[in-house]
Structure formats: C-alpha cells, structure tokens
CSV table of C-alpha atoms and ligand atoms in Angstrom, one decimal:
chain,number,residue,atom,x,y,z
J,13,MET,CA,-43.8,-9.6,-183.3
J,14,LYS,CA,-46.2,-7.2,-184.8
J,15,LEU,CA,-48.3,-9.0,-187.4
J,16,GLY,CA,-49.4,-12.6,-186.6
J,17,CYS,CA,-50.4,-14.6,-189.7
J,18,ILE,CA,-52.1,-17.9,-190.1
J,19,GLY,CA,-51.9,-19.6,-193.5
J,20,ASP,CA,-54.3,-22.3,-194.6
J,21,ASP,CA,-51.6,-24.0,-196.7
J,22,PHE,CA,-47.8,-24.0,-197.0
J,23,THR,CA,-47.3,-22.5,-200.5
J,24,GLY,CA,-49.8,-19.8,-199.7
J,25,SER,CA,-47.9,-19.0,-196.4
J,26,SER,CA,-44.7,-18.6,-198.3
J,27,ASP,CA,-46.5,-16.3,-200.8
J,28,LEU,CA,-47.6,-14.1,-197.9
J,29,ALA,CA,-44.2,-14.2,-196.3
J,30,ASN,CA,-42.7,-13.1,-199.6
J,31,THR,CA,-45.1,-10.1,-199.8
J,32,LEU,CA,-44.4,-9.0,-196.2
J,33,ALA,CA,-40.6,-9.5,-196.6
J,34,LYS,CA,-40.6,-7.4,-199.8
J,35,GLN,CA,-42.5,-4.7,-197.9
J,36,GLY,CA,-39.7,-4.7,-195.4
J,37,MET,CA,-41.0,-6.8,-192.6
J,38,ARG,CA,-38.6,-9.3,-191.0
J,39,SER,CA,-40.7,-12.4,-191.6
J,40,VAL,CA,-40.4,-16.1,-190.7
J,41,GLN,CA,-42.6,-18.9,-191.9
J,42,TYR,CA,-43.3,-21.6,-189.3
J,43,THR,CA,-44.4,-25.1,-190.1
J,44,GLY,CA,-47.4,-25.6,-187.8
J,45,ILE,CA,-47.5,-24.0,-184.4
J,46,PRO,CA,-44.1,-23.5,-182.8
J,47,THR,CA,-43.4,-24.9,-179.4
J,48,ARG,CA,-41.0,-22.1,-178.5
J,49,PRO,CA,-41.2,-18.3,-178.5
J,50,ALA,CA,-40.1,-16.4,-181.6
J,51,PRO,CA,-36.8,-14.4,-181.4
J,52,PRO,CA,-37.5,-10.7,-180.7
J,53,ASP,CA,-36.4,-9.5,-184.1
J,54,VAL,CA,-39.2,-11.3,-186.0
J,55,GLU,CA,-41.8,-8.7,-187.0
J,56,ALA,CA,-44.2,-11.0,-188.9
J,57,GLY,CA,-44.7,-14.6,-188.0
J,58,ILE,CA,-46.5,-16.8,-190.5
J,59,VAL,CA,-47.8,-20.0,-189.0
J,60,ALA,CA,-48.4,-22.4,-192.0
J,61,LEU,CA,-51.2,-24.9,-191.4
J,62,LYS,CA,-52.6,-27.5,-193.8
J,63,THR,CA,-56.2,-26.7,-193.1
J,64,ARG,CA,-57.7,-25.7,-196.5
J,65,SER,CA,-59.6,-28.9,-197.2
J,66,ILE,CA,-59.8,-30.7,-193.8
J,67,PRO,CA,-63.1,-30.8,-191.8
J,68,ALA,CA,-64.1,-27.3,-190.7
J,69,ALA,CA,-64.0,-28.1,-187.0
J,70,ASP,CA,-60.3,-29.2,-187.2
J,71,ALA,CA,-59.4,-26.2,-189.3
J,72,ILE,CA,-61.0,-23.9,-186.6
J,73,ALA,CA,-59.2,-25.7,-183.7
J,74,GLN,CA,-55.8,-25.5,-185.4
J,75,SER,CA,-56.3,-21.9,-186.4
J,76,LEU,CA,-57.3,-20.9,-182.9
J,77,ALA,CA,-54.3,-22.7,-181.5
J,78,ALA,CA,-52.1,-20.8,-183.9
J,79,LEU,CA,-53.8,-17.5,-182.9
J,80,GLU,CA,-53.0,-18.3,-179.3
J,81,TRP,CA,-49.3,-18.7,-180.0
J,82,LEU,CA,-49.2,-15.5,-182.1
J,83,ARG,CA,-51.0,-13.6,-179.4
J,84,ALA,CA,-48.4,-14.7,-176.9
J,85,GLN,CA,-45.7,-13.3,-179.2
J,86,GLY,CA,-47.3,-9.8,-178.7
J,87,CYS,CA,-48.9,-9.3,-182.1
J,88,GLU,CA,-51.0,-6.2,-182.6
J,89,GLN,CA,-52.8,-7.4,-185.7
J,90,PHE,CA,-53.7,-10.8,-187.2
J,91,TYR,CA,-54.0,-12.0,-190.7
J,92,PHE,CA,-55.7,-15.1,-192.1
J,93,LYS,CA,-54.2,-16.1,-195.4
J,94,TYR,CA,-56.2,-18.2,-197.9
J,95,CYS,CA,-55.9,-18.7,-201.6
J,96,SER,CA,-56.2,-15.9,-204.1
J,97,THR,CA,-58.7,-18.2,-205.9
J,98,PHE,CA,-60.7,-18.5,-202.7
J,99,ASP,CA,-60.2,-22.3,-202.6
J,100,SER,CA,-62.7,-23.8,-200.3
J,101,THR,CA,-65.3,-26.6,-200.0
J,102,ALA,CA,-69.0,-26.2,-199.5
J,103,ASP,CA,-68.4,-26.5,-195.7
J,104,GLY,CA,-65.6,-24.0,-195.6
J,105,ASN,CA,-63.0,-23.5,-194.5
J,106,ILE,CA,-62.6,-19.8,-195.1
J,107,GLY,CA,-65.9,-18.6,-193.5
J,108,PRO,CA,-65.8,-20.8,-190.4
J,109,VAL,CA,-62.1,-20.0,-189.6
J,110,ALA,CA,-62.6,-16.3,-190.3
J,111,GLU,CA,-65.6,-16.2,-188.0
J,112,ALA,CA,-63.9,-18.2,-185.2
J,113,LEU,CA,-60.9,-15.9,-185.3
J,114,ALA,CA,-63.2,-12.8,-185.3
J,115,ASP,CA,-65.0,-14.2,-182.3
J,116,ALA,CA,-61.7,-14.8,-180.5
J,117,LEU,CA,-60.5,-11.3,-181.3
J,118,ASP,CA,-63.8,-9.5,-180.8
J,119,ALA,CA,-63.4,-8.2,-184.3
J,120,THR,CA,-66.5,-6.5,-185.8
J,121,ALA,CA,-65.2,-5.6,-189.2
J,122,VAL,CA,-63.2,-8.2,-191.0
J,123,VAL,CA,-61.9,-7.6,-194.5
J,124,VAL,CA,-62.2,-10.5,-197.0
J,125,CYS,CA,-60.0,-9.8,-200.1
J,126,PRO,CA,-58.4,-12.6,-202.1
J,127,ALA,CA,-57.2,-10.1,-204.8
J,128,PHE,CA,-53.6,-10.5,-206.1
J,129,PRO,CA,-53.2,-8.3,-209.2
J,130,GLY,CA,-49.6,-9.5,-209.7
J,131,THR,CA,-50.9,-12.9,-210.6
J,132,GLY,CA,-54.1,-11.7,-212.3
J,133,ARG,CA,-56.6,-12.1,-209.5
J,134,SER,CA,-58.9,-9.1,-209.1
J,135,ILE,CA,-62.3,-8.6,-207.5
J,136,TYR,CA,-65.0,-6.5,-209.1
J,137,GLN,CA,-68.6,-6.3,-207.8
J,138,GLY,CA,-67.8,-9.1,-205.4
J,139,HIS,CA,-66.8,-11.4,-208.3
J,140,LEU,CA,-63.4,-12.9,-208.5
J,141,PHE,CA,-61.5,-12.9,-211.8
J,142,VAL,CA,-58.4,-14.8,-212.9
J,143,ASN,CA,-57.0,-12.5,-215.6
J,144,ASP,CA,-59.9,-11.9,-217.9
J,145,THR,CA,-62.0,-14.9,-216.9
J,146,LEU,CA,-64.4,-15.4,-214.0
J,147,LEU,CA,-63.1,-17.8,-211.3
J,148,ASN,CA,-65.5,-20.5,-212.4
J,149,GLU,CA,-64.2,-20.5,-216.0
J,150,SER,CA,-60.5,-20.2,-215.1
J,151,GLY,CA,-59.8,-23.9,-214.6
J,152,MET,CA,-60.4,-23.7,-210.9
J,153,GLU,CA,-63.8,-25.3,-211.5
J,154,ASN,CA,-61.8,-28.6,-212.1
J,155,HIS,CA,-59.7,-28.4,-209.0
J,156,PRO,CA,-59.2,-31.9,-207.5
J,157,LEU,CA,-60.1,-30.9,-203.9
J,158,THR,CA,-61.7,-27.5,-204.0
J,159,PRO,CA,-63.5,-27.0,-207.3
J,160,MET,CA,-64.7,-23.4,-207.5
J,161,LYS,CA,-68.0,-23.2,-209.4
J,162,ASP,CA,-69.2,-19.8,-208.3
J,163,PRO,CA,-67.3,-16.5,-209.0
J,164,ASP,CA,-69.4,-14.5,-206.6
J,165,ILE,CA,-67.2,-14.5,-203.5
J,166,ARG,CA,-70.0,-12.9,-201.4
J,167,ARG,CA,-72.3,-15.9,-202.2
J,168,VAL,CA,-69.6,-18.5,-201.7
J,169,LEU,CA,-68.6,-16.9,-198.3
J,170,ALA,CA,-72.2,-16.5,-197.2
J,171,ALA,CA,-72.9,-20.2,-197.8
J,172,GLN,CA,-70.0,-21.1,-195.5
J,173,SER,CA,-70.7,-18.5,-192.8
J,174,LYS,CA,-73.1,-18.1,-189.9
J,175,GLY,CA,-73.3,-14.3,-190.2
J,176,ALA,CA,-74.3,-12.0,-193.0
J,177,VAL,CA,-71.6,-11.0,-195.6
J,178,GLY,CA,-70.9,-7.3,-196.5
J,179,HIS,CA,-69.3,-5.7,-199.5
J,180,VAL,CA,-67.2,-2.6,-200.3
J,181,PRO,CA,-67.5,-2.0,-204.0
J,182,ALA,CA,-64.8,-0.8,-206.4
J,183,GLY,CA,-66.3,2.7,-206.6
J,184,THR,CA,-65.6,3.2,-202.9
J,185,VAL,CA,-62.2,1.5,-203.0
J,186,LEU,CA,-61.1,3.8,-205.8
J,187,ALA,CA,-61.9,6.8,-203.6
J,188,GLY,CA,-59.1,5.7,-201.2
J,189,ALA,CA,-58.4,4.7,-197.6
J,190,ASP,CA,-60.8,7.0,-195.8
J,191,ALA,CA,-63.7,6.0,-198.0
J,192,ILE,CA,-62.9,2.3,-197.4
J,193,SER,CA,-62.7,2.8,-193.6
J,194,THR,CA,-66.1,4.5,-193.6
J,195,ALA,CA,-67.6,1.8,-195.7
J,196,LEU,CA,-66.1,-1.0,-193.5
J,197,ALA,CA,-67.5,0.7,-190.4
J,198,ALA,CA,-71.0,1.1,-192.0
J,199,GLU,CA,-71.0,-2.6,-192.9
J,200,ALA,CA,-70.0,-3.6,-189.4
J,201,THR,CA,-72.7,-1.4,-187.9
J,202,ALA,CA,-75.2,-3.1,-190.2
J,203,GLY,CA,-74.1,-6.4,-188.6
J,204,ARG,CA,-72.2,-7.6,-191.7
J,205,ARG,CA,-68.9,-8.7,-190.1
J,206,LEU,CA,-67.1,-10.5,-193.0
J,207,ILE,CA,-66.8,-7.8,-195.7
J,208,VAL,CA,-65.7,-8.6,-199.2
J,209,VAL,CA,-63.7,-5.7,-200.6
J,210,ASP,CA,-63.2,-5.2,-204.4
J,211,ALA,CA,-59.6,-4.6,-205.5
J,212,LEU,CA,-58.2,-4.4,-209.0
J,213,ARG,CA,-54.7,-2.9,-208.6
J,214,ASP,CA,-51.9,-2.9,-206.1
J,215,GLU,CA,-52.7,0.7,-205.4
J,216,ASP,CA,-56.2,-0.4,-204.3
J,217,LEU,CA,-54.6,-2.9,-201.9
J,218,LEU,CA,-52.3,-0.2,-200.5
J,219,GLN,CA,-55.3,2.0,-199.8
J,220,LEU,CA,-57.1,-1.0,-198.3
J,221,GLY,CA,-54.0,-1.7,-196.1
J,222,ALA,CA,-54.1,1.9,-194.8
J,223,ALA,CA,-57.8,1.4,-194.0
J,224,CYS,CA,-57.0,-1.7,-192.0
J,225,LYS,CA,-54.9,0.2,-189.5
J,226,GLY,CA,-56.2,-0.8,-186.1
J,227,LEU,CA,-58.4,-3.6,-187.3
J,228,ALA,CA,-57.8,-6.7,-185.2
J,229,LEU,CA,-58.2,-9.2,-188.1
J,230,VAL,CA,-57.6,-9.0,-191.8
J,231,THR,CA,-58.1,-11.9,-194.2
J,232,GLY,CA,-57.1,-12.4,-197.8
J,233,GLY,CA,-54.7,-13.7,-200.3
J,234,SER,CA,-51.2,-12.2,-200.0
J,235,GLY,CA,-52.3,-9.1,-201.8
J,236,ALA,CA,-54.4,-7.6,-199.0
J,237,ALA,CA,-51.3,-7.7,-196.8
J,238,LEU,CA,-49.4,-5.4,-199.1
J,239,GLY,CA,-50.2,-2.2,-197.3
J,240,LEU,CA,-50.1,-3.5,-193.7
J,241,PRO,CA,-46.3,-3.1,-192.9
J,242,ALA,CA,-46.6,0.6,-193.5
J,243,ASN,CA,-49.1,0.9,-190.7
J,244,PHE,CA,-46.2,-0.3,-188.4
J,245,GLY,CA,-43.9,2.3,-189.8
J,246,ILE,CA,-42.1,-0.3,-191.9
J,247,SER,CA,-41.1,0.5,-195.5
J,248,PRO,CA,-39.9,-1.8,-198.4
J,249,GLN,CA,-36.2,-2.6,-198.5
J,250,SER,CA,-34.0,-5.0,-200.4
J,251,THR,CA,-34.1,-8.6,-199.1
J,252,SER,CA,-31.1,-10.2,-197.3
J,253,ILE,CA,-28.2,-11.7,-199.2
J,254,TRP,CA,-29.0,-15.0,-200.7
J,255,THR,CA,-26.2,-17.4,-201.3
J,256,GLY,CA,-28.0,-20.4,-202.6
J,257,GLU,CA,-26.7,-24.0,-202.5
J,258,ALA,CA,-24.5,-26.0,-204.8
J,259,GLY,CA,-25.5,-29.6,-205.7
J,260,LYS,CA,-28.4,-31.3,-207.3
J,261,CYS,CA,-32.0,-30.0,-207.6
J,262,VAL,CA,-35.0,-32.3,-207.8
J,263,ALA,CA,-38.5,-31.1,-208.7
J,264,LEU,CA,-41.7,-32.8,-207.4
J,265,SER,CA,-45.2,-31.9,-208.6
J,266,GLY,CA,-48.6,-33.1,-207.5
J,267,SER,CA,-50.2,-29.9,-208.7
J,268,CYS,CA,-52.8,-30.5,-211.4
J,269,SER,CA,-53.3,-26.7,-212.0
J,270,VAL,CA,-53.3,-25.3,-215.5
J,271,ALA,CA,-50.1,-23.3,-214.9
J,272,THR,CA,-48.2,-26.2,-213.5
J,273,ARG,CA,-49.1,-28.4,-216.4
J,274,ALA,CA,-47.8,-25.8,-218.8
J,275,GLN,CA,-44.6,-25.5,-216.8
J,276,ILE,CA,-44.1,-29.3,-216.9
J,277,ALA,CA,-44.6,-29.2,-220.7
J,278,GLN,CA,-41.9,-26.6,-220.9
J,279,HIS,CA,-39.5,-28.3,-218.5
J,280,LYS,CA,-39.7,-31.5,-220.6
J,281,LEU,CA,-38.1,-29.7,-223.5
J,282,ARG,CA,-34.8,-29.5,-221.7
J,283,HIS,CA,-34.9,-31.9,-218.8
J,284,SER,CA,-35.9,-35.4,-217.9
J,285,THR,CA,-39.3,-36.1,-216.3
J,286,LEU,CA,-41.0,-39.1,-214.7
J,287,GLU,CA,-44.8,-39.2,-214.8
J,288,VAL,CA,-46.5,-41.3,-212.1
J,289,SER,CA,-50.1,-42.3,-212.7
J,290,ALA,CA,-52.5,-43.3,-210.0
J,291,LYS,CA,-52.5,-46.8,-211.4
J,292,ALA,CA,-48.7,-47.1,-211.2
J,293,LEU,CA,-48.8,-45.7,-207.7
J,294,PHE,CA,-51.6,-48.0,-206.4
J,295,ASP,CA,-50.2,-51.1,-208.3
J,296,GLY,CA,-46.7,-50.4,-206.8
J,297,THR,CA,-45.1,-50.3,-210.3
J,298,VAL,CA,-43.5,-47.1,-209.2
J,299,THR,CA,-42.5,-46.6,-205.6
J,300,ALA,CA,-40.9,-43.6,-203.8
J,301,GLN,CA,-37.7,-45.5,-203.8
J,302,THR,CA,-37.7,-46.3,-207.5
J,303,ALA,CA,-38.7,-42.7,-208.4
J,304,THR,CA,-35.9,-41.4,-206.1
J,305,ASP,CA,-33.3,-43.7,-207.7
J,306,TRP,CA,-34.4,-42.4,-211.1
J,307,ALA,CA,-34.0,-38.8,-210.0
J,308,LEU,CA,-30.6,-39.4,-208.4
J,309,ALA,CA,-29.3,-41.1,-211.6
J,310,THR,CA,-30.7,-38.3,-213.9
J,311,GLU,CA,-28.8,-35.2,-215.1
J,312,GLY,CA,-30.2,-31.7,-215.1
J,313,VAL,CA,-33.2,-30.9,-213.0
J,314,PRO,CA,-35.2,-34.1,-212.9
J,315,LEU,CA,-39.0,-33.7,-212.4
J,316,ILE,CA,-41.2,-36.3,-210.9
J,317,TYR,CA,-44.9,-35.5,-211.4
J,318,SER,CA,-48.4,-36.9,-211.0
J,319,SER,CA,-49.9,-33.7,-212.4
J,320,ALA,CA,-52.6,-34.6,-214.9
J,321,GLU,CA,-55.6,-33.3,-217.0
J,322,PRO,CA,-58.9,-33.0,-215.2
J,323,GLU,CA,-60.4,-36.1,-216.9
J,324,ILE,CA,-57.5,-38.2,-215.8
J,325,VAL,CA,-57.7,-37.0,-212.2
J,326,ALA,CA,-61.5,-37.5,-212.2
J,327,ALA,CA,-61.0,-41.1,-213.4
J,328,ALA,CA,-58.4,-41.8,-210.7
J,329,GLN,CA,-60.7,-40.3,-208.0
J,330,ALA,CA,-63.6,-42.5,-209.3
J,331,GLU,CA,-61.4,-45.6,-209.1
J,332,TYR,CA,-59.4,-45.0,-205.9
J,333,GLY,CA,-61.4,-42.3,-204.0
J,334,ARG,CA,-60.8,-38.6,-203.9
J,335,SER,CA,-59.0,-38.3,-200.6
J,336,ARG,CA,-57.4,-41.7,-200.9
J,337,SER,CA,-55.7,-40.8,-204.1
J,338,ALA,CA,-54.8,-37.3,-202.8
J,339,ASP,CA,-53.3,-38.8,-199.7
J,340,ALA,CA,-51.4,-41.5,-201.5
J,341,PHE,CA,-49.8,-39.0,-203.9
J,342,GLU,CA,-49.0,-36.6,-201.1
J,343,GLN,CA,-47.3,-39.3,-199.0
J,344,PHE,CA,-45.5,-40.6,-202.1
J,345,PHE,CA,-44.0,-37.2,-202.7
J,346,ALA,CA,-43.2,-36.7,-199.0
J,347,GLU,CA,-41.3,-40.0,-199.0
J,348,ILE,CA,-39.3,-39.1,-202.1
J,349,ALA,CA,-38.3,-35.8,-200.5
J,350,ARG,CA,-37.1,-37.7,-197.4
J,351,LEU,CA,-35.2,-40.1,-199.5
J,352,CYS,CA,-33.7,-37.4,-201.7
J,353,THR,CA,-32.5,-35.2,-198.7
J,354,ALA,CA,-31.1,-38.3,-197.0
J,355,ALA,CA,-29.2,-39.0,-200.2
J,356,GLY,CA,-27.7,-35.4,-200.1
J,357,ILE,CA,-30.0,-33.5,-202.3
J,358,THR,CA,-29.7,-29.8,-201.4
J,359,LYS,CA,-32.4,-28.2,-203.5
J,360,LEU,CA,-36.0,-29.1,-203.8
J,361,LEU,CA,-38.8,-27.6,-205.9
J,362,THR,CA,-42.3,-28.6,-205.0
J,363,ALA,CA,-45.5,-27.7,-206.9
J,364,GLY,CA,-49.0,-27.6,-205.4
J,365,GLY,CA,-50.1,-26.4,-202.0
J,366,GLU,CA,-51.3,-29.7,-200.6
J,367,THR,CA,-48.3,-31.5,-202.1
J,368,SER,CA,-45.8,-29.0,-200.7
J,369,GLY,CA,-47.5,-29.1,-197.3
J,370,ALA,CA,-47.1,-32.9,-197.1
J,371,ILE,CA,-43.4,-32.6,-198.2
J,372,VAL,CA,-42.6,-29.9,-195.7
J,373,GLU,CA,-44.3,-31.8,-192.9
J,374,GLY,CA,-42.7,-35.0,-194.1
J,375,LEU,CA,-39.3,-33.4,-193.8
J,376,SER,CA,-40.1,-32.0,-190.4
J,377,LEU,CA,-38.9,-28.6,-191.4
J,378,SER,CA,-39.8,-26.3,-188.5
J,379,GLN,CA,-39.1,-22.9,-190.0
J,380,LEU,CA,-38.2,-21.3,-193.3
J,381,GLN,CA,-36.2,-18.1,-193.9
J,382,ILE,CA,-37.5,-16.0,-196.8
J,383,GLY,CA,-35.2,-15.5,-199.8
J,384,PRO,CA,-35.6,-13.7,-203.2
J,385,GLU,CA,-38.7,-13.9,-205.2
J,386,ILE,CA,-38.6,-16.4,-208.1
J,387,ASP,CA,-41.9,-15.4,-209.7
J,388,PRO,CA,-44.8,-13.4,-208.2
J,389,GLY,CA,-45.9,-15.1,-205.0
J,390,VAL,CA,-43.1,-17.7,-204.9
J,391,PRO,CA,-39.9,-17.0,-202.8
J,392,ALA,CA,-36.8,-19.0,-202.5
J,393,LEU,CA,-36.7,-20.5,-199.0
J,394,ARG,CA,-33.9,-21.7,-196.7
J,395,ALA,CA,-34.8,-24.6,-194.4
J,396,SER,CA,-31.3,-25.4,-193.0
J,397,ASP,CA,-27.6,-25.0,-193.7
J,398,THR,CA,-27.9,-27.7,-196.3
J,399,LEU,CA,-31.4,-27.4,-197.8
J,400,VAL,CA,-33.1,-24.7,-199.8
J,401,LEU,CA,-36.4,-25.1,-201.5
J,402,ALA,CA,-39.3,-23.3,-203.2
J,403,LEU,CA,-42.9,-24.1,-202.7
J,404,LYS,CA,-45.0,-23.2,-205.7
J,405,SER,CA,-48.7,-22.6,-205.6
J,406,GLY,CA,-50.5,-24.5,-208.4
J,407,ASN,CA,-51.3,-21.6,-210.6
J,408,PHE,CA,-48.3,-19.4,-209.9
J,409,GLY,CA,-45.1,-19.0,-212.0
J,410,ALA,CA,-44.1,-18.4,-215.6
J,411,PRO,CA,-43.8,-21.3,-218.1
J,412,ASP,CA,-40.0,-21.5,-217.4
J,413,TYR,CA,-40.5,-21.6,-213.7
J,414,PHE,CA,-38.8,-24.9,-212.8
J,415,GLU,CA,-35.5,-24.1,-214.5
J,416,LYS,CA,-35.5,-20.5,-213.3
J,417,ALA,CA,-36.3,-21.6,-209.7
J,418,ALA,CA,-33.4,-24.2,-209.8
J,419,ASP,CA,-31.0,-21.4,-210.9
J,420,ILE,CA,-32.1,-19.1,-208.2
J,421,LEU,CA,-31.9,-21.8,-205.5
J,422,ALA,CA,-28.3,-22.3,-206.8
J,423,GLY,CA,-27.6,-18.6,-206.2
J,424,GLN,CA,-27.7,-17.6,-209.9
J,425,HIS,CA,-29.8,-15.0,-211.6
J,426,GLN,CA,-29.6,-12.5,-208.7
S,522,ATP,N1,-53.0,-37.9,-210.9
S,522,ATP,C1,-53.7,-37.6,-209.8
S,522,ATP,N2,-54.8,-38.2,-209.6
S,522,ATP,C2,-55.5,-37.8,-208.5
S,522,ATP,N3,-55.1,-36.9,-207.6
S,522,ATP,C3,-54.0,-36.3,-207.8
S,522,ATP,C4,-53.2,-36.6,-208.9
S,522,ATP,N4,-52.0,-35.8,-208.9
S,522,ATP,C5,-52.1,-35.1,-207.8
S,522,ATP,N5,-53.3,-35.4,-207.1
S,522,ATP,C6,-53.7,-34.8,-205.9
S,522,ATP,O1,-54.3,-33.5,-206.2
S,522,ATP,C7,-54.1,-32.6,-205.2
S,522,ATP,C8,-53.5,-31.4,-205.9
S,522,ATP,O2,-53.5,-30.3,-204.9
S,522,ATP,P1,-52.2,-29.4,-204.7
S,522,ATP,O3,-52.7,-28.4,-203.7
S,522,ATP,O4,-51.0,-30.1,-204.4
S,522,ATP,O5,-52.0,-28.7,-206.1
S,522,ATP,P2,-52.7,-27.4,-206.7
S,522,ATP,O6,-54.1,-27.5,-206.3
S,522,ATP,O7,-52.3,-27.3,-208.1
S,522,ATP,O8,-52.0,-26.3,-205.9
S,522,ATP,P3,-52.6,-25.0,-205.1
S,522,ATP,O9,-53.4,-25.6,-204.0
S,522,ATP,O10,-51.4,-24.4,-204.6
S,522,ATP,O11,-53.4,-24.2,-206.0
S,522,ATP,C9,-53.1,-33.2,-204.2
S,522,ATP,O12,-53.8,-33.7,-203.1
S,522,ATP,C10,-52.5,-34.4,-205.0
S,522,ATP,O13,-52.1,-35.4,-204.2
S,523,LIG,O1,-53.0,-17.1,-202.9
S,523,LIG,C1,-52.6,-18.0,-203.7
S,523,LIG,O2,-53.1,-18.1,-204.8
S,523,LIG,C2,-51.6,-18.9,-203.2
S,523,LIG,O3,-50.8,-18.3,-202.2
S,523,LIG,C3,-52.2,-20.1,-202.7
S,523,LIG,O4,-52.6,-20.1,-201.5
S,523,LIG,C4,-52.4,-21.2,-203.6
S,523,LIG,O5,-52.5,-22.5,-202.9
C-alpha cells in the first residue's frame, strides 16, 4: 500500500476513494480499522471512521489507531480526509486529529485544503466558498451537528488547534508546484505547521499534489488528493467493469442538507416516499419494521426520509435533544437497512454522512470496492456478491440523483 487514508466519515471516505480510483489507484474502502493485512495489490487504503462529531479525544485515538494499521501496510504517505465544507465543531475535530497525526508522523508542513471544485467548493484568501456563496451563507450554517458560521478556514482551524495556522494564498498557488513547495517550507520554518492552501480549480489541486510529493501527511477534502497518485507514477485509467445488481433498490435519507432536500422533492415526482418525523419516531407511530414493510410493498425506488427544513430539525432537537434525535434516526435507518437486506434487497442508496456511517456499521460491511461515479464525489460501491450501495454526502449529487443512482447500481447508464 502506498497511500494510507483516514476518513472522518463514510460518505467522505467513498468520495476520496472515488477520486483516487479515477486517478488510477487501486483503492479499497475499509469500514473502521481492519483486523487483517490488506492484499498486496491495494495501492490506497481508505479507513473510514465515524469521527467527525464525536469528542475530540475519541477522534484522535481512533485516527491514531487507523494510522498504525496503515503504517503496518507499508504506506509512504498519509491522508486525512474531512469534509469539503470543513464540517467541525468548536472543539474540532479537524485541528486536533491533524495535529495528532502530524505529531505521530513528525510532519512539519501539513497541507489543509478542503477545496473540491467539481462540487463548487473553492478556497480564496483562506475563505471557503460553496459555489458563489461563502460557507456561512451556503446552508451549512444550519447543519444539524456541525453548523459552520465562519467562512475563514484559517480562523476556524486556529480555534481548534494548539499550534499557529499558516496560509498559502492563491497568487502563489497559481504560480505552480515549485512556488507552493517553497511557500509550504517557509510556513513550516516559521512554525506554522497546519497550512491552509487556496485552490480554485482542479489544475490548482494537481499543482498542489505535485508540491506534496514527499510530505508525510496531507489533509483535505477529496480534491487535494487529485494530484497524489501521479507522485507514485500512477496515471488515470478507466475503472473496472461494473455489472450492477438486479432486484429492488431502497433509498434511505437522514440528510437534512439543501441538496438532499431538493433531490427528495424531485424523487417524489416519480416515486413513492415515506417521511418520518421525530415525533413519529419517538412516539413509535413509525418503526423500522413498519417502514421496511412499506418499502418492500412499494413499487419503483421507495425512499424513506427524515430529512427536514432547518426549523423542523431545530424544533426536534429542542424537544428530544440534539444527539438523542440524531442517534435515534441513525439507528432507525440502520435497522431498516438490516431488515431490508435480510429480506433480500440488493441495492441501497443512503444519504448523509452520519446516516450512511450508521447504516454501513449496522450492516457490518467490512470493505467496499469502488465502482463507477454516479455524480461528482459519489461512487457506486460493491459490499458483497449480493449487495451494492451508494453513500451520498449531504450536499452532493444532481437533483435526479436517487433515480440515476438506482439505475447505475442496476448496471444501467454505463
Ligand atoms: N428530522 C430530523 N430531526 C433531527 N435530526 C435529524 C432529522 N433527520 C436527520 N437528523 C439527523 O441529522 C444528522 C444529519 O447528518 P448526516 O451527516 O446524516 O447528513 P448531512 O449532514 O446532510 O450529510 P453530510 O454530513 O454528508 O454533509 C443525522 O445525525 C441525522 O440522524
Ligand atoms: O468532502 C465532502 O464534502 C464529502 O466527501 C463529505 O465528507 C461530506 O460529508
């Protein structure tokens, strides 16, 4: 294994695996830390954790354990994947985990770059944009678990970190890999170890990738990984043959992101949907069993969702508690996934990083093979001979995502 990756959530890990696979790396996504060595042909191992919004000390401990396993596989470079919208709480966990990994690896210059131009995320003057809006005006300010209220990534990171935060501005990035390398070294010499790097275009990320050759640790969204495979002499190639699965597809969404809500609205035009409110969940009016029974009896691509507008989520959190309602929905969806697969469902679509993490863990899926890209950042995945799935990050995907994803999981639209 050449590149060892640690993802702070499951959809984000599949986003990174998708990028590396498209760039030609033989990539496998692991659910948590594997207990056995990886086969020798795996070039990039992505250990997916669910550490984005847990206490920082737990996130550090799990990330260091993942690092240890990846080191034992012989990796030459390590990558910490977090969200392209820098999702984190006031306590972390991006800064604390990045610093702990840097300590463990003796890394003195660590790139911090959540840019992902393919999905509209760019960084200019240390500020993160989602398309043409600043992060804190993009809808992310209302995120149920990690509301992002400050677009200045340098300031957000500094508040979570022990050390000073550096910056490589766009002017330097546009000058290319050598200029970026020099600037990274200068920031490191000045004692600024975590260094936010501006990036607007894929070309900037390819230059950044070249500048990262030889650095022990790189951190970012999936975009900052774009140029890393080339450092290992690996070039883009077409992905392996995807055969898909016959049978029924069920979609589950606990994602309250703007993009998911638009996708649900579009899906409703042609398919049946079942909305589950926090009240229905806590009252027991809807259970995982009744929701599963509904899905199994419904034609098309049935979608069960708790996704709701920010005001509805805020009211549920006020009544039932933020983490209690999040946990209850996550366990609800995980149980539906277990019941569905036990009933012979072969295709699952899940929306939302936390939701997808709970489902993948609930199904005890140990590793995922990367298939074709459905939309930027979302690959089709094969979990076993009888189960394929796609884990969609909240704000990813086109409005027709659910129907398109179901088709691709079925082996159509190739
Ligand atoms: N109606 C609701 N009321 C309160 N909490 C909810 C509701 N629906 C979902 N949740 C919780 O909100 C959280 C949504 O986070 P999740 O990561 O799944 O989606 P997302 O934030 O859109 O995706 P991503 O993290 O990929 O951007 C989950 O913990 C989920 O259980
Ligand atoms: O980087 C992203 O935006 C996604 O891969 C993700 O992590 C969202 O949860």
